[in-house]
mmCIF file of C-alpha atoms (C1' of nucleotides) in Angstrom:
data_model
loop_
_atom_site.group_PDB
_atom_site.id
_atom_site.type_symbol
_atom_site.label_atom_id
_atom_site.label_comp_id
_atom_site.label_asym_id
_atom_site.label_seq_id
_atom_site.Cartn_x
_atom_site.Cartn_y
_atom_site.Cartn_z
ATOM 1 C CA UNK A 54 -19.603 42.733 56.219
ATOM 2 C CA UNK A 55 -21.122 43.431 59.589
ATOM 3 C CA UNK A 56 -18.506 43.841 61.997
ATOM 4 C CA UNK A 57 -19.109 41.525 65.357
ATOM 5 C CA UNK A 58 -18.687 42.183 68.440
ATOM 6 C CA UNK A 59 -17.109 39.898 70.986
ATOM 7 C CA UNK A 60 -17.333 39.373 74.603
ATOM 8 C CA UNK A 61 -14.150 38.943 76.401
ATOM 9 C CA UNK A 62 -13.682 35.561 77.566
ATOM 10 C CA UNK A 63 -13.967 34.459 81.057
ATOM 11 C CA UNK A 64 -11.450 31.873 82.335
ATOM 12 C CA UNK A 65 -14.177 29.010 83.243
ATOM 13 C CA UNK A 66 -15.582 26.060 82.060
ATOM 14 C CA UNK A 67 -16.540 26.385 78.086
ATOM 15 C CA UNK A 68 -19.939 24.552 78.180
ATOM 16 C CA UNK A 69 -20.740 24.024 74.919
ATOM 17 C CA UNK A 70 -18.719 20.901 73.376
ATOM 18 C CA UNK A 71 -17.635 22.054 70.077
ATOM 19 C CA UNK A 72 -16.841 25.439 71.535
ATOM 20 C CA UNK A 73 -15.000 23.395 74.572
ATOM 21 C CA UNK A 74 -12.519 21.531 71.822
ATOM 22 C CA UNK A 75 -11.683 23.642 69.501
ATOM 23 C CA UNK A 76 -10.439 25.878 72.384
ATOM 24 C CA UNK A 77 -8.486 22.901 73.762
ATOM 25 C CA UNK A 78 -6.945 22.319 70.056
ATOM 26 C CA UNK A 79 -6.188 26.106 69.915
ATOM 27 C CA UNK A 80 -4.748 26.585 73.409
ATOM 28 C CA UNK A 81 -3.000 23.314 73.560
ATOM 29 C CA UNK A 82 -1.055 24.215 70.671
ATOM 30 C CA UNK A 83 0.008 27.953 71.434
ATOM 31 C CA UNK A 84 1.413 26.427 74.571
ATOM 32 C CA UNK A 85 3.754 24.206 72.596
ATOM 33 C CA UNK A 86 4.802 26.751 70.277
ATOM 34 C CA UNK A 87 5.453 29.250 73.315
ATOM 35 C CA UNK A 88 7.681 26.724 75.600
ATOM 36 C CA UNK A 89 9.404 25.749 72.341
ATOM 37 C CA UNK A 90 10.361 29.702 71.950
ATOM 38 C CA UNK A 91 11.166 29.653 75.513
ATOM 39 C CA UNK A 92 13.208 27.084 75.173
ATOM 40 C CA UNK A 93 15.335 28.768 72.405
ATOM 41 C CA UNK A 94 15.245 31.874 73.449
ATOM 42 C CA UNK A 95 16.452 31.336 76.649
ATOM 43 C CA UNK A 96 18.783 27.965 76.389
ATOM 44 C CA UNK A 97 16.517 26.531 78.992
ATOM 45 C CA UNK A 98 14.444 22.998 78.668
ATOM 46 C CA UNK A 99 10.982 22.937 78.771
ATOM 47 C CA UNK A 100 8.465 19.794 78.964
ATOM 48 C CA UNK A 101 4.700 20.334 79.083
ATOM 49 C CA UNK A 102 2.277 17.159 79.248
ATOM 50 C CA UNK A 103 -1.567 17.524 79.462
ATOM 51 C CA UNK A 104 -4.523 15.184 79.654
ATOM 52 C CA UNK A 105 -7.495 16.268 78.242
ATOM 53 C CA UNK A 106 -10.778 15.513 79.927
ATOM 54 C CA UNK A 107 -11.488 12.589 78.035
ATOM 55 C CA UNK A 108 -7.370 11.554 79.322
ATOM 56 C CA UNK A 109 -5.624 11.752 76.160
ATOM 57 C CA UNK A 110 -2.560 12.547 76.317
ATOM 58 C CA UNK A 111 -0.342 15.797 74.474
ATOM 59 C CA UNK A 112 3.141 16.058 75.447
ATOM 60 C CA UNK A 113 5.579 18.945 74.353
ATOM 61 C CA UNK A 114 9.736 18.577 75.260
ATOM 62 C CA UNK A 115 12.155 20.658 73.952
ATOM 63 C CA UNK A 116 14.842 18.096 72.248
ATOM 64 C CA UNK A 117 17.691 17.310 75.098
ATOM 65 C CA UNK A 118 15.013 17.953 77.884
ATOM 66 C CA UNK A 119 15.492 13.899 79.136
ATOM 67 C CA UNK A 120 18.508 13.520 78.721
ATOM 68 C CA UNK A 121 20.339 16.926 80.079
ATOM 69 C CA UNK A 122 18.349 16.473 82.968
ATOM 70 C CA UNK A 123 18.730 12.616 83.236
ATOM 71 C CA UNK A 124 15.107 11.565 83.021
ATOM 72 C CA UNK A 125 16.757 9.190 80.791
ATOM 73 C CA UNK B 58 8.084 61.416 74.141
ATOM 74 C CA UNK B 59 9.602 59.837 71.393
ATOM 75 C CA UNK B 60 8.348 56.678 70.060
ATOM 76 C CA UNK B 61 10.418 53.830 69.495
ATOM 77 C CA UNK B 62 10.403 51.788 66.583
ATOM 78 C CA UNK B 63 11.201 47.703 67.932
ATOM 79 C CA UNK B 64 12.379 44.804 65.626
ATOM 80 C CA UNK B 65 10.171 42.024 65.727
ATOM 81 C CA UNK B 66 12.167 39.379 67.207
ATOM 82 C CA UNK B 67 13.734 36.336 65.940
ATOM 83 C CA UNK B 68 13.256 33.152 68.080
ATOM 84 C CA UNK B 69 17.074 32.398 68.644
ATOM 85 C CA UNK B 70 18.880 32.546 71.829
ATOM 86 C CA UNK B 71 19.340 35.976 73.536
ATOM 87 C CA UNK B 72 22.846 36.560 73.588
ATOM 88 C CA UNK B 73 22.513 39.280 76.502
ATOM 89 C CA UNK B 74 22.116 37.936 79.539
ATOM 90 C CA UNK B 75 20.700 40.461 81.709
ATOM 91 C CA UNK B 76 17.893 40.642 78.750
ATOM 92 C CA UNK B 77 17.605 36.782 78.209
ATOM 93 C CA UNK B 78 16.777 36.308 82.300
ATOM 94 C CA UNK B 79 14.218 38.996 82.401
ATOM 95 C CA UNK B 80 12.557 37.365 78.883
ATOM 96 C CA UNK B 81 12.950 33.994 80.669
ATOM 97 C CA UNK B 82 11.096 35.176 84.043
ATOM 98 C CA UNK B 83 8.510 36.790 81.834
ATOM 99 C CA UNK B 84 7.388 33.865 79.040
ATOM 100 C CA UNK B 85 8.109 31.154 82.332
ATOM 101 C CA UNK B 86 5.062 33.204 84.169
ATOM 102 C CA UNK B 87 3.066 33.651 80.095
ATOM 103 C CA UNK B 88 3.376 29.529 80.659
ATOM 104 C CA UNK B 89 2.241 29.186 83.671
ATOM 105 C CA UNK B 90 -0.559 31.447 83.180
ATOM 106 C CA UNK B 91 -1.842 30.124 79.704
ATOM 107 C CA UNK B 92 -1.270 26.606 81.290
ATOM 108 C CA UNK B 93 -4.084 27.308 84.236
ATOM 109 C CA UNK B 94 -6.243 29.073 81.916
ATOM 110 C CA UNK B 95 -6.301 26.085 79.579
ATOM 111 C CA UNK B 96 -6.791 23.461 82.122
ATOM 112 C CA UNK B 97 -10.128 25.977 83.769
ATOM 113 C CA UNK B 98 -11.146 25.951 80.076
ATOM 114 C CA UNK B 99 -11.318 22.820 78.747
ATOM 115 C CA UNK B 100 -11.028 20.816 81.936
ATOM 116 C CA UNK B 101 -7.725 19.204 81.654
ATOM 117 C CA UNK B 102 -4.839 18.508 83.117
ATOM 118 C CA UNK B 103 -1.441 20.148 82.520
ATOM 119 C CA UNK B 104 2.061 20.197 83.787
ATOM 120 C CA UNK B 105 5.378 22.435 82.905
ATOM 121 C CA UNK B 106 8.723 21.351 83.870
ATOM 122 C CA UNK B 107 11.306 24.182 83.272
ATOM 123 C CA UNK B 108 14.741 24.347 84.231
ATOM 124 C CA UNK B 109 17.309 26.862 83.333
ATOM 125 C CA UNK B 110 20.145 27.356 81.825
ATOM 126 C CA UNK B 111 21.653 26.923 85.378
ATOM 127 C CA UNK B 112 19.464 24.164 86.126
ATOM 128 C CA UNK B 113 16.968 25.673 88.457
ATOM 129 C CA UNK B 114 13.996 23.931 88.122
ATOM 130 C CA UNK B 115 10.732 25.850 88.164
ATOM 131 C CA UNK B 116 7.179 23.785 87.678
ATOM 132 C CA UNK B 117 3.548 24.244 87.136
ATOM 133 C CA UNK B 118 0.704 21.807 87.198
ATOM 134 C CA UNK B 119 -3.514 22.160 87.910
ATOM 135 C CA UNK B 120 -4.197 20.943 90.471
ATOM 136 C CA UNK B 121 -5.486 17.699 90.157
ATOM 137 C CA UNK B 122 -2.673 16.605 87.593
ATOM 138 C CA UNK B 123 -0.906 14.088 90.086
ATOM 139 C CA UNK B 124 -3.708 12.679 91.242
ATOM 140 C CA UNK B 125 -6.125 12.161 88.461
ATOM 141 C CA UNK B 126 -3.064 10.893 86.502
ATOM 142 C CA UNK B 127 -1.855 8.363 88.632
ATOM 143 C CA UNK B 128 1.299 9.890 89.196
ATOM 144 C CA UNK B 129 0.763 9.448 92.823
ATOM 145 C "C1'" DA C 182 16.664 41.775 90.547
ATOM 146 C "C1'" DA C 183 11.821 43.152 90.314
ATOM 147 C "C1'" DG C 184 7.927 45.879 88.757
ATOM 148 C "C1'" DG C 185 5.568 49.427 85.616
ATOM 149 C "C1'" DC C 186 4.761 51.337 80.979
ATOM 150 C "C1'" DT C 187 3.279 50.978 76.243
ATOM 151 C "C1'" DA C 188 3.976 50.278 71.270
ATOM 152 C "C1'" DT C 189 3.952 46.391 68.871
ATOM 153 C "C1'" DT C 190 3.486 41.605 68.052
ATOM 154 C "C1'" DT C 191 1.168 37.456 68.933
ATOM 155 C "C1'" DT C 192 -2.652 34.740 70.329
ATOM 156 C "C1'" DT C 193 -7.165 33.634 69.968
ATOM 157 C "C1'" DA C 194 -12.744 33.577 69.840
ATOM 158 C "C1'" DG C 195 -15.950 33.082 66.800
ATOM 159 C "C1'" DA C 196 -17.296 32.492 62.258
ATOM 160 C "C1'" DT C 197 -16.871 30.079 58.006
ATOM 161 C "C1'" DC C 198 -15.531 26.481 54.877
ATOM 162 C "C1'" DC D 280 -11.364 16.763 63.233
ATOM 163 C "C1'" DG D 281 -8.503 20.650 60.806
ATOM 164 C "C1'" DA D 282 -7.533 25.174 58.140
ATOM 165 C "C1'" DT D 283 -8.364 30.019 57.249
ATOM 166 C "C1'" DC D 284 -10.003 34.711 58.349
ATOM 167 C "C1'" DT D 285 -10.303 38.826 61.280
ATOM 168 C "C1'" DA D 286 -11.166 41.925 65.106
ATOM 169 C "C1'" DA D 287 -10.170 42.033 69.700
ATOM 170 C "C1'" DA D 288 -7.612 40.608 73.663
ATOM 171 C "C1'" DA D 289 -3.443 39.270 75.633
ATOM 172 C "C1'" DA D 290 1.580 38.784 75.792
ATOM 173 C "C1'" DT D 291 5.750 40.916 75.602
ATOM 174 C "C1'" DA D 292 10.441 43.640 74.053
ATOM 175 C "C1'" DG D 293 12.610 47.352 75.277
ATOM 176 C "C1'" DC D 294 12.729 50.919 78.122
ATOM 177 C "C1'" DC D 295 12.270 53.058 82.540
ATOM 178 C "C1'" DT D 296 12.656 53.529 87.754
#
DNA sequence: AAGGCTATTTTTAGATC
DNA sequence: CGATCTAAAAATAGCCT
């Protein structure tokens, strides 16, 4: 197979759609998985909401984040 | 110099402490960072709330998170 | 505590299905 | 939309000062 090559990606706007959402998908996701690892790592609490642009909502807490901190 | 073999490590709780702060300062800033580079991205919105294991709270959001959310 | 180094691990862009 | 693959980029553990 032909090996690609691969521009190193800027940190603007993706343009293109598809491109755009798949990133968002990707991203969105890693961030989860790294503030749960903070959280464990380090005994800490960690909450991370995001909109996307179309204002969906994504939320991320680690487990006693409300509570131990009396949001609830 | 000699080179070091290191573990790959397990996500469970640091047990020393002057090794769990540093790893907490350094994956709270990863956050932050992959946070802002996300919302430039894919235009969204995102906030982190962190605190501590001592409770000292420590926060990210884009810029237009309040706002465009209604939050204020 | 804070910052630099770097081997290694982890994330991810782009393609493909 | 989501999963998998892979080379490349980025994050970071452990060490140092």
């Amino acid at each position: 197979m032909v090996k690609m090559m691969r521009e190193k990606i800027k940190i603007k706007k993706i343009d293109y759609l598809p491109a755009r959402q798949v990133t968002f998908s990707k991203r969105r996701r890693g961030i989860f998985k790294k503030a749960a690892e903070l959280s464990v790592l380090c005994e800490s609490e960690v909450a991370v909401v995001i909109f996307s642009a179309t204002g969906k909502l994504f939320d991320y807490s680690s487990s006693s984040f409300l509570t131990r901190n009396k949001v609830i």
